[in-house]
């Protein structure tokens, strides 16, 4: 029944919608082709990232993250749990972005570190590098599966094809997009994508709010639904974490989601960090995540609110939610689009969603490609061949990764709320990485063996919690611990972090540290202070000073937290 | 960095505005096209596009907003154009590839 209900969803598209979608493809592929031919030095100028205007880097910074997972996952979460979902933004992402801008960015900029695997290799040597590269490659394949599943889902609801055919078609679309140079024009596409998504989601939210009688109407309807009034206040979020104790729920949100998962995600996400580092000064690099945090704190209104609205006006969601069934939360946003948008706006919404899923999966595939061909194949399997050889390896890896993603997409499809799955994956991969990264950066004594031992044991701890929980790993979970929903992934992430730190510290005590002279630029205390200080910062006007901007953002996000308390 | 002084004379000749490749032009173009399509759909689109599933005419309102937004974006790009410095660009590229700069 549930499977049938999901495939029953159809969007009533017509040629106007397809015209809008086609226009987007023409733009994206056109930019890709131009970037390939390098027709203009101006294009080069933007792509190289040099002196990019701060608002562009700021938008590109959050746009890469405003992908499938965030739009579908957060609206699913909004439909499922309501307002407590804002913690992902106001306790999670925004403080983490400010931390990245104020504390981490100067260090990245001043040191010679340019990627996480590179940091692992230079700081800890082969063992940690191999573990990190393997787990990173695996994570990319699994997350690509999520993006592919969501993309196929759109194809399914527009054209009415079965999921497996849609998956193959979606995979073919992504392969074409990647080969035609879609990625070389990444910054252009990301910024364009941001505007398309806002142009679709902002009116959707306004129309939806109108329909339910404004904010007070939404409050009344949510309070009357099965979720009840607790879905209207952010704390303690016991439904979100699945913890019965409000105290532990708050701890789980602040430590698991806020500290380990979000700080881990934003500080080790080098795809984004590199974008900011292309700026021409330390303070410009610092400003990118800080400027990005301003639009970021308002994203919840465009993703969580539509989810909540869908949960009260879309019968396919509200009925099973009120009757204790299993609503198809992942499709909450699509149902709302179907019910509220006329042809035209419908096409705009589909274009925005397709754009973000494609870009998201293409980014996963290309990250996998880089790590597989250079960090794994070239370093450990077949060394010293000419560049051409590794390019071919990369192409084969791209095709192979796309095929594997079809498999991982089928697994992702088994989750009714995709956010549970994604947070579980982040707990496995990001949390131990963040622990090892932070420890290695601030503790000069930490040894090479501790590097890989910490990573391995941290990941194992998270997997163990996942298996012991009720549903974090789907059918693999045994239910030994009464943990479910996103609380299970917060606990898994917390466990990974703590176990990683403890094992690293213990192993460090019995192994020999590296010479301090080898660690310059890799450890905070051994990097000259002037390397991460902008000597011109004093001359900047106040609105360009990172710390002042960050303070304003912090005050605003605290205000938002209080309003929705 | 030491040859900055010699470069300034060169780079004034190689500086030009980003023109059509300014990212704001791309944003304005895409949003402008969408605005036109939505306004037309809002006026001539038939029942499912003018009235749609809800009251009012969202296509028309959003279309007009997009046109205004696109106009503003383009105006910004025209009033304060981005300046591209070819010489600095070539220098950056050379630096990235580890080759000596062409100057």
XYZ file of C-alpha atoms in Angstrom:
668
model
C 0.000 0.000 0.000
C 2.733 2.436 1.025
C 4.708 1.724 -2.141
C 1.617 2.298 -4.237
C 0.808 5.528 -2.430
C 4.277 6.876 -3.170
C 4.035 6.151 -6.864
C 0.558 7.651 -6.974
C 2.053 11.120 -6.638
C 2.018 12.861 -10.014
C 2.803 16.433 -10.928
C 0.521 17.819 -13.572
C 3.189 19.364 -15.782
C 2.618 20.947 -19.176
C 4.818 22.506 -21.882
C 5.313 25.785 -19.973
C 6.935 23.843 -17.130
C 9.150 21.932 -19.531
C 10.153 25.193 -21.210
C 11.331 26.550 -17.850
C 13.220 23.341 -17.045
C 14.808 23.293 -20.510
C 15.909 26.938 -20.135
C 17.784 26.028 -16.988
C 19.573 23.144 -18.709
C 20.534 25.393 -21.621
C 22.059 27.889 -19.181
C 23.953 25.334 -17.137
C 25.276 23.329 -20.075
C 26.049 26.560 -21.958
C 28.170 27.833 -19.092
C 29.875 24.446 -18.924
C 30.752 24.529 -22.617
C 31.986 28.133 -22.407
C 34.105 27.289 -19.394
C 35.653 24.397 -21.313
C 36.569 26.547 -24.269
C 37.639 29.411 -21.994
C 36.014 31.860 -24.411
C 36.514 34.809 -22.139
C 39.102 35.766 -19.603
C 36.195 37.218 -17.601
C 34.790 33.746 -17.136
C 38.233 32.577 -16.129
C 38.357 35.403 -13.665
C 35.174 34.305 -11.940
C 36.044 30.644 -12.011
C 39.515 31.081 -10.601
C 37.806 32.609 -7.617
C 40.311 35.431 -7.398
C 38.746 38.584 -5.941
C 35.287 37.132 -6.177
C 32.866 39.608 -4.642
C 32.142 38.649 -1.041
C 28.428 38.139 -1.696
C 29.231 35.616 -4.446
C 31.546 33.527 -2.271
C 29.071 33.790 0.575
C 26.200 32.535 -1.594
C 28.299 29.837 -3.278
C 29.299 28.781 0.213
C 25.761 28.001 1.361
C 24.421 27.094 -2.068
C 26.635 24.019 -2.318
C 24.975 22.930 0.887
C 21.419 24.025 -0.019
C 21.053 20.842 -2.004
C 18.689 17.975 -2.245
C 19.269 16.784 1.190
C 18.611 20.085 2.820
C 15.488 20.929 0.829
C 13.858 17.497 0.862
C 15.363 16.347 4.158
C 14.500 19.484 6.111
C 10.980 19.750 4.709
C 10.488 16.064 5.567
C 11.755 16.861 9.047
C 9.441 19.874 9.260
C 6.466 17.712 8.311
C 7.540 15.021 10.758
C 8.684 17.064 13.798
C 7.756 20.700 13.132
C 9.660 23.655 14.583
C 12.343 21.639 16.488
C 13.937 21.081 13.059
C 15.274 24.669 13.293
C 18.037 23.323 15.543
C 19.773 22.085 12.404
C 20.159 25.726 11.420
C 20.219 27.839 14.563
C 22.121 25.482 16.880
C 23.876 23.546 14.122
C 24.890 25.237 10.906
C 25.037 28.951 11.774
C 27.208 28.739 14.916
C 29.434 26.237 13.084
C 29.843 28.598 10.133
C 30.725 31.464 12.477
C 33.242 29.225 14.275
C 34.722 28.297 10.899
C 35.013 31.958 9.887
C 36.382 33.312 13.155
C 38.587 30.468 14.463
C 39.388 27.893 11.785
C 39.687 29.912 8.599
C 42.713 31.981 9.695
C 44.513 28.745 10.526
C 43.615 27.084 7.203
C 44.642 30.185 5.331
C 47.914 30.533 7.212
C 48.905 26.870 7.079
C 49.673 25.005 3.903
C 46.797 22.575 4.331
C 44.556 22.378 1.266
C 42.438 19.259 1.768
C 41.485 16.844 4.522
C 43.269 13.790 3.043
C 46.323 15.995 2.496
C 46.219 17.130 6.113
C 45.943 13.497 7.241
C 48.910 12.428 5.113
C 51.198 15.245 6.211
C 50.158 15.257 9.848
C 49.894 11.493 10.467
C 51.402 9.710 7.451
C 50.155 6.718 5.467
C 47.881 4.892 7.927
C 45.498 7.758 8.691
C 45.566 8.867 5.049
C 44.506 5.437 3.789
C 41.727 5.083 6.375
C 40.476 8.606 5.667
C 40.583 8.209 1.877
C 38.726 4.885 1.982
C 36.015 6.125 4.329
C 35.667 9.368 2.380
C 35.240 7.474 -0.907
C 32.618 5.208 0.665
C 30.757 8.174 2.166
C 30.619 9.909 -1.219
C 29.127 6.793 -2.845
C 26.456 6.522 -0.164
C 25.565 10.226 -0.253
C 25.538 10.169 -4.072
C 22.941 7.430 -3.668
C 20.723 9.802 -1.667
C 20.984 12.519 -4.309
C 20.343 10.029 -7.100
C 17.309 8.622 -5.306
C 15.843 12.104 -4.853
C 16.558 12.987 -8.479
C 14.931 9.751 -9.680
C 11.992 10.502 -7.431
C 11.375 13.759 -9.316
C 11.667 11.986 -12.668
C 9.201 9.425 -11.341
C 6.579 11.977 -10.295
C 6.868 14.034 -13.486
C 6.900 11.233 -16.009
C 5.292 8.450 -14.015
C 8.023 5.902 -14.667
C 8.956 3.158 -12.238
C 11.709 3.915 -9.735
C 14.329 1.660 -11.313
C 13.857 3.152 -14.789
C 13.893 6.636 -13.249
C 17.117 5.774 -11.415
C 18.843 4.763 -14.650
C 17.575 7.871 -16.464
C 18.669 10.107 -13.569
C 22.110 8.462 -13.539
C 22.414 9.075 -17.284
C 21.488 12.750 -16.800
C 24.165 13.216 -14.132
C 26.811 11.484 -16.261
C 26.026 13.810 -19.175
C 26.092 16.846 -16.900
C 29.473 15.872 -15.435
C 31.054 15.068 -18.804
C 29.833 18.269 -20.411
C 31.863 20.237 -17.908
C 29.057 21.170 -15.582
C 31.445 21.084 -12.688
C 34.103 23.360 -14.090
C 31.542 26.137 -13.899
C 30.558 25.152 -10.376
C 30.471 28.589 -8.797
C 28.313 30.046 -11.575
C 25.883 27.160 -11.312
C 25.699 27.255 -7.562
C 24.873 30.937 -7.447
C 22.280 30.575 -10.244
C 20.807 27.572 -8.499
C 20.437 29.552 -5.290
C 18.290 32.175 -7.019
C 16.143 29.583 -8.825
C 15.490 27.742 -5.581
C 14.622 30.911 -3.682
C 12.386 32.069 -6.561
C 10.463 28.792 -6.245
C 10.428 28.162 -2.495
C 9.751 31.662 -1.209
C 6.442 32.063 -3.148
C 5.544 28.471 -2.218
C 5.897 29.329 1.468
C 3.887 32.550 1.110
C 1.112 30.850 -0.891
C 1.063 28.005 1.617
C 0.864 30.339 4.618
C -1.973 32.207 2.904
C -3.807 28.954 2.381
C -3.661 27.932 6.052
C -4.583 31.392 7.310
C -1.176 32.854 8.090
C 1.175 31.992 10.923
C -1.591 31.871 13.508
C -3.654 29.618 11.244
C -0.675 27.276 10.871
C -0.164 27.275 14.652
C -3.801 26.319 15.248
C -3.742 23.549 12.671
C -0.438 22.072 13.864
C -1.557 22.177 17.508
C -4.739 20.340 16.515
C -2.817 17.667 14.576
C -1.221 14.501 15.938
C 2.095 16.284 16.502
C 0.439 18.683 18.935
C 1.637 21.992 20.336
C 5.137 20.709 21.053
C 5.779 20.878 17.300
C 5.542 24.659 17.614
C 8.360 25.247 20.087
C 11.966 24.374 19.424
C 12.998 23.050 22.867
C 13.389 20.419 24.221
C 12.725 18.637 20.907
C 12.127 15.222 22.446
C 10.268 14.031 19.331
C 13.210 14.980 17.123
C 15.798 13.179 19.249
C 13.496 10.366 20.310
C 14.783 10.742 23.920
C 12.076 10.612 26.574
C 14.071 12.824 28.974
C 13.947 16.545 28.038
C 17.356 17.055 29.686
C 19.113 14.419 27.572
C 17.271 15.660 24.527
C 18.798 19.123 24.993
C 22.233 17.569 25.603
C 21.829 15.457 22.453
C 20.904 18.481 20.372
C 23.628 20.771 21.715
C 26.480 18.250 21.841
C 25.541 15.655 19.186
C 23.887 17.837 16.564
C 25.370 21.240 17.377
C 28.935 20.445 18.309
C 29.961 17.102 16.803
C 27.817 16.867 13.666
C 27.611 20.512 12.606
C 31.064 21.705 13.645
C 32.414 18.474 12.168
C 30.578 18.986 8.906
C 31.511 22.619 8.377
C 35.129 22.532 9.548
C 36.126 19.423 7.606
C 34.146 20.174 4.452
C 37.022 21.230 2.292
C 34.986 21.552 -0.877
C 33.479 24.633 0.730
C 36.542 25.745 2.635
C 38.615 25.813 -0.550
C 36.151 28.176 -2.140
C 36.636 30.666 0.639
C 40.402 30.238 0.586
C 40.519 31.364 -3.034
C 39.827 34.883 -1.708
C 42.635 37.402 -1.814
C 43.087 38.018 1.908
C 42.585 36.270 5.217
C 39.734 38.545 6.223
C 38.007 37.986 2.854
C 38.311 34.223 3.388
C 36.876 34.636 6.878
C 33.987 36.704 5.573
C 32.713 33.999 3.148
C 31.201 31.659 5.759
C 30.164 34.602 7.939
C 28.293 36.328 5.098
C 26.839 32.936 4.130
C 25.450 32.563 7.651
C 23.042 35.496 7.154
C 20.944 33.923 4.346
C 21.484 30.533 6.002
C 19.603 31.536 9.149
C 16.509 32.362 7.068
C 16.545 29.145 5.011
C 14.419 27.318 7.634
C 11.461 29.526 6.733
C 11.670 28.278 3.140
C 12.126 24.581 3.875
C 10.705 23.757 7.317
C 7.554 25.872 7.003
C 6.469 24.260 3.703
C 7.000 20.880 5.369
C 4.797 21.868 8.319
C 2.166 23.297 5.974
C 2.199 20.089 3.927
C 1.665 18.077 7.110
C -1.615 19.885 7.812
C -3.112 20.483 4.350
C -1.896 17.577 2.214
C -4.189 14.649 2.938
C -1.586 12.074 1.861
C 0.626 13.308 4.725
C -1.859 14.498 7.359
C -4.078 11.407 7.294
C -1.414 8.778 8.056
C 0.279 11.218 10.467
C -2.905 11.582 12.508
C -3.835 7.903 12.273
C -0.455 6.539 13.303
C 0.492 5.371 9.794
C 3.793 5.936 8.006
C 3.463 9.133 5.956
C 5.724 9.621 2.982
C 7.573 12.576 4.555
C 10.274 12.661 1.888
C 7.638 13.754 -0.607
C 6.017 16.385 1.635
C 7.421 19.231 -0.437
C 6.417 17.631 -3.746
C 2.851 17.107 -2.518
C 2.669 20.747 -1.484
C 4.016 21.861 -4.868
C 1.388 19.717 -6.560
C -1.422 21.184 -4.467
C -0.429 24.856 -4.552
C 1.560 25.816 -7.638
C 0.068 26.625 -11.045
C 1.792 25.488 -14.261
C 4.726 27.805 -14.720
C 5.628 28.121 -11.038
C 5.535 24.333 -11.041
C 8.253 24.232 -13.683
C 10.329 26.724 -11.711
C 10.115 24.550 -8.611
C 11.035 21.406 -10.541
C 13.957 23.188 -12.212
C 15.262 24.308 -8.815
C 14.987 20.823 -7.337
C 16.536 19.091 -10.363
C 19.363 21.627 -10.319
C 20.236 21.039 -6.712
C 20.055 17.242 -6.887
C 22.173 17.135 -10.035
C 24.767 19.496 -8.645
C 24.819 17.585 -5.369
C 25.360 14.220 -6.980
C 27.865 15.580 -9.486
C 29.869 17.011 -6.571
C 29.819 13.643 -4.778
C 30.894 11.799 -7.917
C 33.715 14.184 -8.697
C 34.947 14.146 -5.094
C 34.941 10.344 -5.259
C 36.767 10.489 -8.576
C 39.558 12.721 -7.179
C 40.062 10.686 -4.028
C 39.906 7.366 -5.875
C 42.309 8.214 -8.705
C 44.861 10.305 -6.806
C 44.639 9.512 -3.100
C 43.999 5.789 -3.533
C 44.965 4.447 -6.976
C 48.023 6.631 -7.598
C 49.272 6.490 -4.004
C 48.727 2.834 -3.193
C 48.030 0.769 -6.312
C 49.817 1.851 -9.494
C 52.323 4.657 -9.021
C 54.389 6.707 -11.472
C 52.272 6.583 -14.622
C 51.742 9.606 -16.846
C 48.834 12.044 -16.232
C 46.854 10.592 -19.112
C 46.652 7.231 -17.368
C 45.124 8.707 -14.202
C 42.629 10.722 -16.233
C 41.412 7.451 -17.767
C 41.256 5.887 -14.304
C 39.190 8.912 -13.240
C 36.735 8.445 -16.127
C 36.276 4.767 -15.337
C 35.824 5.686 -11.654
C 33.130 8.227 -12.576
C 31.096 5.673 -14.515
C 31.632 3.000 -11.860
C 30.612 5.414 -9.087
C 27.417 6.324 -10.940
C 26.525 2.630 -11.317
C 27.269 1.927 -7.647
C 25.145 4.951 -6.697
C 22.151 3.264 -8.337
C 22.653 0.482 -5.799
C 23.081 2.792 -2.807
C 20.044 4.793 -3.998
C 17.856 1.706 -3.637
C 19.049 1.428 -0.043
C 18.335 5.137 0.601
C 14.820 4.601 -0.770
C 13.987 2.355 2.181
C 14.009 5.282 4.658
C 10.703 7.126 5.167
C 12.621 10.183 6.416
C 15.850 10.588 4.430
C 17.321 12.895 7.094
C 17.612 9.995 9.545
C 19.795 8.138 7.056
C 21.951 11.127 6.174
C 22.622 12.069 9.806
C 23.569 8.440 10.489
C 26.124 8.586 7.674
C 27.516 11.898 8.956
C 27.896 10.291 12.374
C 29.941 7.433 10.866
C 32.202 9.545 8.700
C 32.320 13.173 9.872
C 32.322 12.809 13.630
C 35.532 10.730 13.955
C 37.198 12.812 11.271
C 36.400 15.999 13.160
C 37.767 14.552 16.407
C 41.050 13.442 14.818
C 41.343 16.683 12.876
C 40.825 18.947 15.915
C 43.052 16.844 18.148
C 45.826 16.641 15.550
C 45.649 20.356 14.966
C 45.817 21.500 18.585
C 47.842 18.720 20.243
C 51.347 18.538 18.882
C 52.224 15.327 20.721
C 49.515 13.238 18.990
C 51.231 10.408 17.097
C 50.816 8.864 13.646
C 49.479 5.571 15.015
C 46.940 7.480 17.121
C 45.765 9.156 13.907
C 44.495 6.031 12.188
C 43.619 4.116 15.357
C 41.361 6.978 16.465
C 39.598 7.168 13.106
C 38.982 3.426 12.918
C 37.741 3.065 16.501
C 35.554 6.178 16.239
C 33.850 4.892 13.105
C 33.418 1.446 14.666
C 31.833 3.008 17.760
C 29.327 4.896 15.582
C 28.503 1.760 13.551
C 28.032 -0.192 16.780
C 25.572 2.391 18.111
C 23.797 2.288 14.741
C 23.415 -1.492 14.932
C 22.325 -1.372 18.571
C 19.683 1.292 17.863
C 16.134 0.602 16.721
C 16.188 2.000 13.198
C 19.317 4.037 12.393
C 20.593 1.369 9.985
C 17.239 0.194 8.711
C 16.891 -3.585 8.845
C 20.473 -4.002 10.111
C 19.557 -2.393 13.428
C 18.894 -4.821 16.263
C 17.075 -2.589 18.759
C 19.289 -3.397 21.772
C 19.123 0.253 22.831
C 15.897 2.250 22.789
C 17.248 4.841 20.404
C 15.399 5.879 17.285
C 14.972 8.792 14.901
C 17.682 11.410 14.744
C 18.566 10.928 18.407
C 20.245 7.657 17.414
C 22.497 9.480 14.982
C 23.301 12.177 17.560
C 24.334 9.452 20.023
C 26.307 7.616 17.329
C 28.129 10.839 16.448
C 28.796 11.639 20.112
C 30.105 8.115 20.701
C 32.342 8.315 17.642
C 33.758 11.630 18.836
C 34.403 10.539 22.430
C 35.818 7.107 21.514
C 38.067 8.685 18.876
C 39.475 11.198 21.422
C 39.980 8.539 24.125
C 41.659 6.008 21.816
C 43.848 8.699 20.236
C 44.977 9.913 23.663
C 45.655 6.367 24.903
C 47.610 5.364 21.790
C 49.595 8.602 21.868
C 50.794 7.774 25.384
C 52.479 4.560 24.211
C 53.816 5.649 20.809
C 56.487 8.154 19.802
C 55.481 11.674 18.624
C 56.897 13.240 15.469
C 59.603 15.887 15.456
C 58.187 19.372 16.012
C 60.074 20.755 13.014
C 57.980 18.533 10.709
C 54.715 19.903 12.040
C 54.992 23.596 11.194
C 51.791 24.768 9.511
C 49.989 21.606 10.645
C 49.693 22.225 14.376
C 48.282 25.440 15.794
C 50.971 26.127 18.392
C 53.801 25.434 15.935
C 52.564 27.794 13.212
C 53.907 31.352 13.356
C 51.144 33.719 14.505
C 51.748 36.257 11.724
C 50.867 33.489 9.221
C 47.270 33.722 10.255
C 46.723 37.382 10.880
C 45.645 39.952 8.361
C 47.877 42.970 8.896
C 45.472 45.206 6.953
C 42.447 44.288 9.039
C 42.671 47.497 11.082
C 42.076 49.602 7.970
C 38.874 47.837 6.954
C 35.511 49.554 7.457
C 33.458 47.920 10.223
C 31.137 46.045 7.849
C 34.123 44.181 6.436
C 35.597 43.146 9.766
C 34.953 39.398 10.276
C 34.564 39.583 14.051
C 32.018 42.408 13.945
C 30.002 40.660 11.212
C 30.131 37.402 13.148
C 28.920 39.138 16.321
C 25.932 40.600 14.444
C 25.111 37.151 13.021
C 25.413 35.590 16.474
C 23.048 38.133 18.052
C 20.534 37.574 15.239
C 20.624 33.784 15.522
C 20.232 33.960 19.312
C 17.228 36.233 18.725
C 15.697 33.692 16.306
C 16.291 30.922 18.847
C 14.464 32.931 21.512
C 11.516 33.848 19.273
C 10.769 30.203 18.491
C 11.629 28.893 21.966
C 55.240 40.071 -5.242
C 58.467 42.051 -5.794
C 57.609 42.816 -9.426
C 54.277 44.392 -8.465
C 55.534 47.852 -9.337
C 56.581 46.877 -12.855
C 53.271 45.145 -13.387
C 51.005 48.080 -12.615
C 51.897 49.836 -15.867
C 51.133 46.657 -17.816
C 47.945 45.784 -16.081
C 46.202 49.118 -16.640
C 46.175 48.213 -20.329
C 44.894 44.704 -19.745
C 42.085 45.697 -17.384
C 38.545 45.608 -18.732
C 35.056 45.049 -17.403
C 33.645 41.546 -17.184
C 30.782 42.551 -19.515
C 28.337 39.801 -20.389
C 30.329 37.322 -18.303
C 29.627 39.157 -15.067
C 27.767 36.652 -12.929
C 25.110 39.287 -12.253
C 24.330 39.367 -15.997
C 23.761 35.614 -15.945
C 21.484 35.883 -12.919
C 19.572 38.782 -14.496
C 19.211 36.925 -17.813
C 17.901 33.698 -16.300
C 15.555 35.432 -13.856
C 14.397 37.803 -16.626
C 13.540 34.910 -18.978
C 11.664 33.177 -16.165
C 9.857 36.424 -15.376
C 8.670 36.785 -18.978
C 7.528 33.152 -19.177
C 5.626 33.399 -15.888
C 3.965 36.726 -16.771
C 2.843 35.295 -20.126
C 1.637 32.110 -18.434
C -0.195 34.255 -15.887
C -2.023 36.176 -18.613
C -2.562 33.633 -21.391
C -1.870 30.326 -19.673
C -5.385 28.978 -19.341
C -7.193 27.936 -16.183
C -4.468 25.872 -14.564
C -1.878 28.656 -14.966
C -3.864 31.861 -14.378
C -6.076 30.841 -11.499
C -4.131 27.745 -10.563
C -5.040 25.592 -7.603
C -5.183 28.607 -5.251
C -6.783 32.056 -5.292
C -5.035 34.929 -7.030
C -2.570 34.667 -9.879
C 0.783 33.566 -8.444
C 2.392 33.269 -11.890
C 1.716 36.918 -12.673
C 2.890 38.220 -9.285
C 6.021 36.066 -9.140
C 6.738 36.833 -12.824
C 6.598 40.586 -12.212
C 8.760 40.239 -9.091
C 11.340 38.271 -11.048
C 11.399 40.926 -13.787
C 11.935 43.660 -11.191
C 14.656 41.595 -9.532
C 16.369 40.923 -12.876
C 16.222 44.647 -13.731
C 17.788 45.554 -10.400
C 20.531 42.951 -10.798
C 21.376 44.151 -14.304
C 21.347 47.794 -13.192
C 23.774 46.939 -10.411
C 26.071 45.187 -12.909
C 25.969 48.219 -15.234
C 26.460 50.867 -12.549
C 29.285 49.082 -10.742
C 30.940 46.760 -13.274
C 33.430 44.115 -12.209
C 36.919 44.880 -13.455
C 38.997 42.010 -14.804
C 42.747 42.360 -14.706
C 44.163 40.097 -17.431
C 47.733 40.492 -16.274
C 46.952 39.565 -12.691
C 44.895 36.651 -13.965
C 47.731 35.328 -16.110
C 50.077 35.694 -13.155
C 47.721 33.724 -10.906
C 47.353 30.982 -13.471
C 51.074 30.677 -13.916
C 51.540 30.563 -10.160
C 48.981 27.793 -9.861
C 50.629 25.691 -12.524
C 54.048 26.294 -11.055
C 55.396 28.011 -14.171
C 57.124 31.380 -14.179
C 54.818 34.325 -14.973
C 54.773 35.481 -18.598
C 55.986 38.999 -17.740
